[in-house]
Every structure is written in structure tokens, then in C-alpha cells.
mmCIF file of C-alpha atoms in Angstrom:
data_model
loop_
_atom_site.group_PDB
_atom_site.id
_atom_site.type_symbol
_atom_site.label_atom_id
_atom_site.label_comp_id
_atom_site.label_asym_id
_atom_site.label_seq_id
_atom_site.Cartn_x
_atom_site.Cartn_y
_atom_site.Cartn_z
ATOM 1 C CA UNK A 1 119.055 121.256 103.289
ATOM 2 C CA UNK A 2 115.799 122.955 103.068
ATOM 3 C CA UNK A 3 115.026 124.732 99.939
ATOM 4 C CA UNK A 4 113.331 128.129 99.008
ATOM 5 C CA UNK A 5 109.903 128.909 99.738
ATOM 6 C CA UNK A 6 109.115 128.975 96.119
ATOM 7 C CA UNK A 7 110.688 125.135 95.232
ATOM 8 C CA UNK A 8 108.874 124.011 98.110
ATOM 9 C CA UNK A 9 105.625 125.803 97.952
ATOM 10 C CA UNK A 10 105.902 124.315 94.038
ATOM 11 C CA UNK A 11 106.806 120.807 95.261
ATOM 12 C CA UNK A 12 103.994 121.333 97.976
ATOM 13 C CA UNK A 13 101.594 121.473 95.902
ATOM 14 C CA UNK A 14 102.068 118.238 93.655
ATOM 15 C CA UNK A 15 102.140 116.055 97.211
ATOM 16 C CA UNK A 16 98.966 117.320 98.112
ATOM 17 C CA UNK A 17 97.548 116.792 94.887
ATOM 18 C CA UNK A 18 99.063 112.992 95.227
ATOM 19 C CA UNK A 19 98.023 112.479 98.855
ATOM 20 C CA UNK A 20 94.428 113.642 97.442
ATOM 21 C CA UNK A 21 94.395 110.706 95.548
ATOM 22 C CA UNK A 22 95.309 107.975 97.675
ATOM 23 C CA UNK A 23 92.470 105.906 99.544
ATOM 24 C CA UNK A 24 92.103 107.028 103.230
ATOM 25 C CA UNK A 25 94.574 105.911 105.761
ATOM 26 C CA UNK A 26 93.807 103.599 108.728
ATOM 27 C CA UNK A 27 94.661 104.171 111.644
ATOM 28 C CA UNK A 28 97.604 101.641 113.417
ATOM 29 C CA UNK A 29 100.630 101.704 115.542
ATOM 30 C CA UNK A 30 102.506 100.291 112.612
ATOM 31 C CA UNK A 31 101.156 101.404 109.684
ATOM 32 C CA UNK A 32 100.547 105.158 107.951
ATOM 33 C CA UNK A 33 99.063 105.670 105.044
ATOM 34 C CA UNK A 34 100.095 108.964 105.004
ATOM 35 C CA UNK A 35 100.523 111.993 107.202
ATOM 36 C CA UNK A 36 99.680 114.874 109.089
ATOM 37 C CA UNK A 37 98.390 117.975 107.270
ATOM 38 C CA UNK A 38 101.088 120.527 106.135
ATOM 39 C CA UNK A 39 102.073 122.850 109.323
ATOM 40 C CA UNK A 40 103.328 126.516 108.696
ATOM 41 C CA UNK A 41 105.440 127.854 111.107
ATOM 42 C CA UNK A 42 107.755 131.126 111.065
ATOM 43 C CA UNK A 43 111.187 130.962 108.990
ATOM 44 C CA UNK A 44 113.190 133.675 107.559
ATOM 45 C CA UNK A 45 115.587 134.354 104.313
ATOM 46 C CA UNK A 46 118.713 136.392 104.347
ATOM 47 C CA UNK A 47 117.828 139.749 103.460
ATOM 48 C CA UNK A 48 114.050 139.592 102.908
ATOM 49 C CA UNK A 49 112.655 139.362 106.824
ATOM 50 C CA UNK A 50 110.417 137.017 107.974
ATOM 51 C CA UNK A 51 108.411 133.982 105.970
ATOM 52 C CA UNK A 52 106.242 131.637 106.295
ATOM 53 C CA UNK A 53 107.074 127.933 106.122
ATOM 54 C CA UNK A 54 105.344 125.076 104.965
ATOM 55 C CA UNK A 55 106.757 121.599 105.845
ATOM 56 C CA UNK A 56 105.644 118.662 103.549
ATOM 57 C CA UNK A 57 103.050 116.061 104.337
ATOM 58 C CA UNK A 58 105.068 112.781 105.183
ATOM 59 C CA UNK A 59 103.637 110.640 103.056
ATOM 60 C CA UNK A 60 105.274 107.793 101.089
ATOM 61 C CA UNK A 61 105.518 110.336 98.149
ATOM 62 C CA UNK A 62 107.193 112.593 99.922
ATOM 63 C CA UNK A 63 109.639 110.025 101.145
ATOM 64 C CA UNK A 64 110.538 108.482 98.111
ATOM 65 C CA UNK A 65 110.968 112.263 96.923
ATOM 66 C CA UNK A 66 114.009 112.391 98.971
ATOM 67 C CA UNK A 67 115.485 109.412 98.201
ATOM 68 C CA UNK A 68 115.614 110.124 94.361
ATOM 69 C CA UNK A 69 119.653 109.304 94.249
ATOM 70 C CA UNK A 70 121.640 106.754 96.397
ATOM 71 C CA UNK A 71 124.813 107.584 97.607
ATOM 72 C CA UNK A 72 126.186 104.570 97.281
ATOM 73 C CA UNK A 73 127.540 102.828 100.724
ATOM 74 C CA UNK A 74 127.766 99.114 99.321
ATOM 75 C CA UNK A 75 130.832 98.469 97.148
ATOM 76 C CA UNK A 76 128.705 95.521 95.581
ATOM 77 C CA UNK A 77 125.047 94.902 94.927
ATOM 78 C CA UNK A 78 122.843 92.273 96.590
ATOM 79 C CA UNK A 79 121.023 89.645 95.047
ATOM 80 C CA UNK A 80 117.207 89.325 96.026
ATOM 81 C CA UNK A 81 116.933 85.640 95.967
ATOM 82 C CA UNK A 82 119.131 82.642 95.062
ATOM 83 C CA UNK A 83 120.123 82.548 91.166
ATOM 84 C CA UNK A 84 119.061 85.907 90.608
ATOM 85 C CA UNK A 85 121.555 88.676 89.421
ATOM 86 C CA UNK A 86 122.856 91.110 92.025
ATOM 87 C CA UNK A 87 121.431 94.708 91.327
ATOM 88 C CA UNK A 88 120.116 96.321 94.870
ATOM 89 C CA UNK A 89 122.766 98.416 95.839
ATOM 90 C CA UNK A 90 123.006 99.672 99.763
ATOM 91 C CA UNK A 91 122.261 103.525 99.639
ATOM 92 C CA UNK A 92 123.080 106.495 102.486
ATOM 93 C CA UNK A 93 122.119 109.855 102.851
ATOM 94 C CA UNK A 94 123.112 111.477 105.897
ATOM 95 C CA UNK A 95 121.847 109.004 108.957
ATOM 96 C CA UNK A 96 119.912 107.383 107.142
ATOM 97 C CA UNK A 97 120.302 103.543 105.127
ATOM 98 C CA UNK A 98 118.302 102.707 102.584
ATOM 99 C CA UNK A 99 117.593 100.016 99.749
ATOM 100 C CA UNK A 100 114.710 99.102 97.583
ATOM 101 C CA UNK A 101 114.448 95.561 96.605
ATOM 102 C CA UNK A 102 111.792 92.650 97.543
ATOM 103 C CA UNK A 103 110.014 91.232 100.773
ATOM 104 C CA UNK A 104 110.379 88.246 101.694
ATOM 105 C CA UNK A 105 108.435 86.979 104.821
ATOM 106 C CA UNK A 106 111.163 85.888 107.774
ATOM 107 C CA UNK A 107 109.047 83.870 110.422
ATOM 108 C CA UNK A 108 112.194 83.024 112.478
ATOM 109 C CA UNK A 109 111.906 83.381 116.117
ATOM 110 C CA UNK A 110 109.870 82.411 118.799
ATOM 111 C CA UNK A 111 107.489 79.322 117.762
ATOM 112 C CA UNK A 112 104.171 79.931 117.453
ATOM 113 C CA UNK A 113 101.339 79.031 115.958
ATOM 114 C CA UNK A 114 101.682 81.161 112.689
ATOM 115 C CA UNK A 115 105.572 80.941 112.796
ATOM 116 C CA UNK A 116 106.750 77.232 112.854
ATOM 117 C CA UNK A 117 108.442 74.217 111.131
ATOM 118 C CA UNK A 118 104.638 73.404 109.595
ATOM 119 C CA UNK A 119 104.075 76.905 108.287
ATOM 120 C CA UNK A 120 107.810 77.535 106.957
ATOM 121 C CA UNK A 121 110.134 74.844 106.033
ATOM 122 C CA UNK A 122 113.069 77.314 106.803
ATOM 123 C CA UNK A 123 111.945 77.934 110.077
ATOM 124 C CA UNK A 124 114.587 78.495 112.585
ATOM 125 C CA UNK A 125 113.568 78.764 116.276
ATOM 126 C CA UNK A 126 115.515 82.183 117.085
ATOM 127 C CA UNK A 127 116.612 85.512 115.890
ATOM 128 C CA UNK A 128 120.245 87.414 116.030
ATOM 129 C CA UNK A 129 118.673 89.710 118.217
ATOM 130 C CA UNK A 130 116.488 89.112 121.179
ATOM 131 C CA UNK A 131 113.852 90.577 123.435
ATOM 132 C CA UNK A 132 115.076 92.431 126.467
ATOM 133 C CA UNK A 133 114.515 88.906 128.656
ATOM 134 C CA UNK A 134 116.627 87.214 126.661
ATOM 135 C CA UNK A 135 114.034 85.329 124.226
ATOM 136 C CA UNK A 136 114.116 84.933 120.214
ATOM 137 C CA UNK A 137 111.528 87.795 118.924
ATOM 138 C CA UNK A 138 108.573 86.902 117.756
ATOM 139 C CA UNK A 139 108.092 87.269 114.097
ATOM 140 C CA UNK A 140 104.111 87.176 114.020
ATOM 141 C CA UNK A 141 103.933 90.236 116.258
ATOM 142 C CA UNK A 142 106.854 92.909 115.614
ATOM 143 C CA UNK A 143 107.843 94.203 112.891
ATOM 144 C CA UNK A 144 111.559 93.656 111.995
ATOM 145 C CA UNK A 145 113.927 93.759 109.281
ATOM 146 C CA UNK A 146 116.656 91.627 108.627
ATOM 147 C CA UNK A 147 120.221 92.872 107.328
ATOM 148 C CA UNK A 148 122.788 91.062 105.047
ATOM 149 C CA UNK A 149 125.232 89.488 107.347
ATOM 150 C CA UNK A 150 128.714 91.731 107.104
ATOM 151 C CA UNK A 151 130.596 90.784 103.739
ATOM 152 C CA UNK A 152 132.435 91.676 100.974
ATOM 153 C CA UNK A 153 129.402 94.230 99.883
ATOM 154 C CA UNK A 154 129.071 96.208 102.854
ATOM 155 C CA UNK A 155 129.432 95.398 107.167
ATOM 156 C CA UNK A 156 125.810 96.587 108.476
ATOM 157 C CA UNK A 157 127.701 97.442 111.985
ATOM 158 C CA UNK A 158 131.013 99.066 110.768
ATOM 159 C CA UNK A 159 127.710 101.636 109.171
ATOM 160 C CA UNK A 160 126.413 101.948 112.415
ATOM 161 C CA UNK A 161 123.548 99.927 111.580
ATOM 162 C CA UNK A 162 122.569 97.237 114.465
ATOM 163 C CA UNK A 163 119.885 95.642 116.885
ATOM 164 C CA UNK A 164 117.332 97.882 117.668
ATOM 165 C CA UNK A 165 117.639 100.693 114.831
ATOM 166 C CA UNK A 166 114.141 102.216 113.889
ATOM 167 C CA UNK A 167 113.172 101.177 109.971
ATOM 168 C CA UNK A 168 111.086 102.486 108.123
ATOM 169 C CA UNK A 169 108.896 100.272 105.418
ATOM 170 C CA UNK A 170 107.318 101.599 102.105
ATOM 171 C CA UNK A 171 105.102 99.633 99.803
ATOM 172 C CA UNK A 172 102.772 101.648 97.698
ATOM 173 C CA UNK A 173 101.315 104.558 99.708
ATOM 174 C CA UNK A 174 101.738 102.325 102.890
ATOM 175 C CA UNK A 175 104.045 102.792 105.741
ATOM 176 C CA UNK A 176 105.007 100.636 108.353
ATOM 177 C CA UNK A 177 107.226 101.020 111.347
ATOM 178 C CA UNK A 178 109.670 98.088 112.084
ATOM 179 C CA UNK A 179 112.988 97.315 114.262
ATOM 180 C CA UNK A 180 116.520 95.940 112.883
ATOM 181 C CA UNK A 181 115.871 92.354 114.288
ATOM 182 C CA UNK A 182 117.802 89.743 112.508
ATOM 183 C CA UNK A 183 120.835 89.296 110.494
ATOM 184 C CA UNK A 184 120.964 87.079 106.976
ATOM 185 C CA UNK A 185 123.069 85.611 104.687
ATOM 186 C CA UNK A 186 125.931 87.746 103.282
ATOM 187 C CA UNK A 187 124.650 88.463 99.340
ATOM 188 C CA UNK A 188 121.186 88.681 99.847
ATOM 189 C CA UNK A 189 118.711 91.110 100.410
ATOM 190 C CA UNK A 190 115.064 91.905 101.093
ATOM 191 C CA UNK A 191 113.463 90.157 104.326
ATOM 192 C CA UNK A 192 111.362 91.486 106.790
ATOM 193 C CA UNK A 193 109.008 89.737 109.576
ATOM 194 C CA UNK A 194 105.523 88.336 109.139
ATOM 195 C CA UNK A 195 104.251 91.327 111.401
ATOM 196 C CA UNK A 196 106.026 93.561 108.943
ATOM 197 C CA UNK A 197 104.683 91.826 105.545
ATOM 198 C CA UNK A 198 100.735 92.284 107.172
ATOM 199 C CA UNK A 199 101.904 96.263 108.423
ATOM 200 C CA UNK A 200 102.171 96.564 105.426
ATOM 201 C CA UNK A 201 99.132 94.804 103.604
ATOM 202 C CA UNK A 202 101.032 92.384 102.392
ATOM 203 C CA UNK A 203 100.350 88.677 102.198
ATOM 204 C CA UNK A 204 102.899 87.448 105.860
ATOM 205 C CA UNK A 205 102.357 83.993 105.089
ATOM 206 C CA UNK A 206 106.681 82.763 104.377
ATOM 207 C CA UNK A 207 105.788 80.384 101.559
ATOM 208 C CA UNK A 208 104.590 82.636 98.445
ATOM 209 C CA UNK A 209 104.173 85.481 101.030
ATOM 210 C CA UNK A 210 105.215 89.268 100.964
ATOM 211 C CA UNK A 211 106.363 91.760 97.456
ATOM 212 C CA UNK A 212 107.931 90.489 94.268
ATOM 213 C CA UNK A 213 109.761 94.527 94.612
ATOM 214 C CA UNK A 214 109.086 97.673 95.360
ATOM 215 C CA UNK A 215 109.511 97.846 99.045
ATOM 216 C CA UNK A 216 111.897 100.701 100.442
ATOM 217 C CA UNK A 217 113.889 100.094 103.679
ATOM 218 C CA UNK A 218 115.067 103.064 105.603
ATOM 219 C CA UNK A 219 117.193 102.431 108.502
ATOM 220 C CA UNK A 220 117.843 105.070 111.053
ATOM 221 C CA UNK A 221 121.159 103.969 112.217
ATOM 222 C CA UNK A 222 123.075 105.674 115.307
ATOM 223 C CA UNK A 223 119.317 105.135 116.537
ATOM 224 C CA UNK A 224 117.671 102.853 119.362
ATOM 225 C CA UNK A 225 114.119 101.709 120.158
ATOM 226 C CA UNK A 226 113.787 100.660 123.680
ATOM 227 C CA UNK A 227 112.420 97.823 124.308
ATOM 228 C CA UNK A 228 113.578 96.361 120.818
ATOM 229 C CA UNK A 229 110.590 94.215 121.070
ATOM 230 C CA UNK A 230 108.224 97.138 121.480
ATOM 231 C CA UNK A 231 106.347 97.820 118.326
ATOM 232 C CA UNK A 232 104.699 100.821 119.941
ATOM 233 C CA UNK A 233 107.935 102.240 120.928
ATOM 234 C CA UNK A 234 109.234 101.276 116.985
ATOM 235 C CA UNK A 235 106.175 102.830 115.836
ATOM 236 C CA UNK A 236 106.324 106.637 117.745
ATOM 237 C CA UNK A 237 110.688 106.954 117.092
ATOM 238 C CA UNK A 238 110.096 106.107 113.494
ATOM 239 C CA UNK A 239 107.469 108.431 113.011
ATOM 240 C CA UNK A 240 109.371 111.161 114.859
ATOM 241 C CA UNK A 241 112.386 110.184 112.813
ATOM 242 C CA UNK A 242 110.541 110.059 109.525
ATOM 243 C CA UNK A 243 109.544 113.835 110.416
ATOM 244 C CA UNK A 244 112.725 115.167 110.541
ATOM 245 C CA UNK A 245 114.188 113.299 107.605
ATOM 246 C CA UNK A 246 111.553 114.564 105.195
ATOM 247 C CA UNK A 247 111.126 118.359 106.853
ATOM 248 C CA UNK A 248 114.909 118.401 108.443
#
């Protein structure tokens, strides 16, 4: 729901004094490190005529800004690695899935020359979901997420989350751009593709690769990139989707 000029021109104010501070963004098909300028454009309140409407800067600020409280989808938590206690909880808010947890680097797939038996000892040479040809997806170049297999915590497809379904990465003031590409063991949580890890300035190698926490996964479900393997096409209906979700 958008609110009142006055809470927003307020809240407006503190993101642009954020994004002020961050170092300057560069320029990618996966990666933002922040967003276009604030755009006014006509509105009106009940009662007091015509106003003027700012729209926030979509930044990773801003983002996180919405996703303050979790609605809670999961009826458990998820662990973030083997041993450790289960405390990421799956979270919802309107079409959109979320989580914050870790990031560790998934080089399943295709084999290549980054992404094989040598360079990760779990290696496994395909994916849940594959390219429009029918091939494994190729960790080292797209960016994709994987999703706890369906389980007592929560089914990813009875949410409408599945293959294909724009996500959206934050780490720091980064953002990346990234696909729903491969599903994972039922209690864990946290995995994304080497692409994803380097979109995001992370280390991709998959042995001491990727975030120890404090990466953010938003999943547009209901949603489809086209082709799945396209991280052009993942890159332009995230950022359209990130648009609306921050200035709906």
C-alpha cells in the first residue's frame, strides 16, 4: 500500500542520504548497486486535489525497508548447513518469497572448466531444471538459486515457486539478478550458483566460496523468465519486478 506523501517524502529522504554513501555502482546485466534517481509523477489524495509523487530509489536499502517483517509461509525453519540449528524461516509478502540466510556456491550443472569434479568434490553433472534444449544449466554463467526440496517445512511448488521464477539477490548494497534453477535437500537453505556468488562480489569458488550470512533471496513466484537460461532476460524481469515491489 503506498503511504502519504509526508511518510514517504520523510522516508525519502533517509534513502537518499544512504544511497549517497554507498561507493558508485557498476554497470552489469546482473548486478545493481543501486538505482535509478527518484521519479515524480502526478498522484492525488481524497479531498485535497492533485500531488506530487515521489517513488523511492530501488536500492538494496530500500528493499530491505520493505521486508522489515516476514509473514511467515514455512511452518519450520531451515538449517544453513549440516549440524547447525534451524533458524531461517521462509517469509511471504504478497507475490513475493523471501529468506535471509547464507550463500553457498552450487557449481552443479553442465561441466566445465570452473564447475567440475576437480574444483568441487560435490559436483554433480546436472541441475533440476534445464536449458530450453534440454541441457543441465551451467552454473559458471547464470545466475540461479536453488530451493529446499518440498518437505515438512514448506513445498516450494504448492507456493507457486518453480523453474524459471525471477530472484532477486542482496548482499550489502549489491544486487544481482538470478533464476530459480535447482532444487536441494529438504532442511537446508542458502545456495545459489557460481555466476550468482561473483554477481554479487562474492568469492564463486564452491570450496570456502560465497557469504557466511546476510544474503536476501526474493523470489517472484507466479513469474517466468524466458529462456530460463537467459541471464539478460533474468536480469530486465527482475529489475522490472523489483520496481513495482518497492514503488507498487
Amino acid at each position: 500500500m503506498r503511504t502519504s506523501s509526508p511518510t514517504r517524502t520523510a522516508f525519502l529522504g533517509v534513502a537518499l542520504l544512504s544511497a549517497a554513501l554507498l561507493p558508485a555502482g557498476v554497470a552489469g546485466a546482473a548486478y545493481d548497486s543501486g538505482g535509478p534517481a527518484p521519479v515524480a509523477r502526478p498522484g492525488a489524495l481524497p479531498g485535497r486535489g492533485p500531488v506530487r509523487v515521489v517513488d523511492l530509489p530501488v536500492t538494496a536499502w530500500t528493499v530491505r525497508d520493505k521486508l522489515r517483517s516476514c509473514h511467515r509461509l514455512s511452518r519450520g525453519a531451515y538449517r544453513t548447513d549440516e549440524g547447525r540449528r534451524p533458524e531461517v524461516p521462509v517469509c511471504a509478502q504478497g507475490d513475493v518469497v523471501h529468506w535471509t540466510a547464507d550463500l553457498d556456491v552450487d557449481c552443479d550443472g553442465l561441466r566445465t572448466k570452473l564447475c567440475n569434479e576437480r574444483t568441487d568434490p560435490w559436483f554433480r553433472p546436472d541441475t533440476a531444471f534445464h536449458q530450453a534444449d534440454g541441457i543441465p544449466l551451467r552454473a559458471d554463467r547464470l545466475p540461479y538459486v536453488v530451493v529446499p526440496g518440498p518437505g515438512k517445512a514448506w513445498d516450494h511448488a504448492a507456493a507457486g515457486v518453480d523453474a524459471g521464477d525471477p530472484v532477486v539477490l542482496l548482499h550489502g548494497d549489491r544486487i544481482a539478478y538470478a533464476v530459480v534453477g535447482d532444487i536441494g535437500p529438504t532442511d537446508l537453505i542458502g545456495e545459489a550458483s557460481y555466476a550468482a556468488a561473483k554477481a554479487l562480489g562474492l568469492d564463486p569458488h564452491p570450496v570456502g566460496g560465497g557469504a557466511q550470512s546476510g544474503v536476501t533471496y526474493l523470489v517472484f513466484k507466479d513469474a517466468e523468465v524466458r529462456p530460463l537460461e537467459s541471464p539478460r532476460a533474468a536480469a530486465q524481469e527482475g529489475r522490472r519486478l523489483l520496481g513495482t515491489f518497492v514503488n507498487p
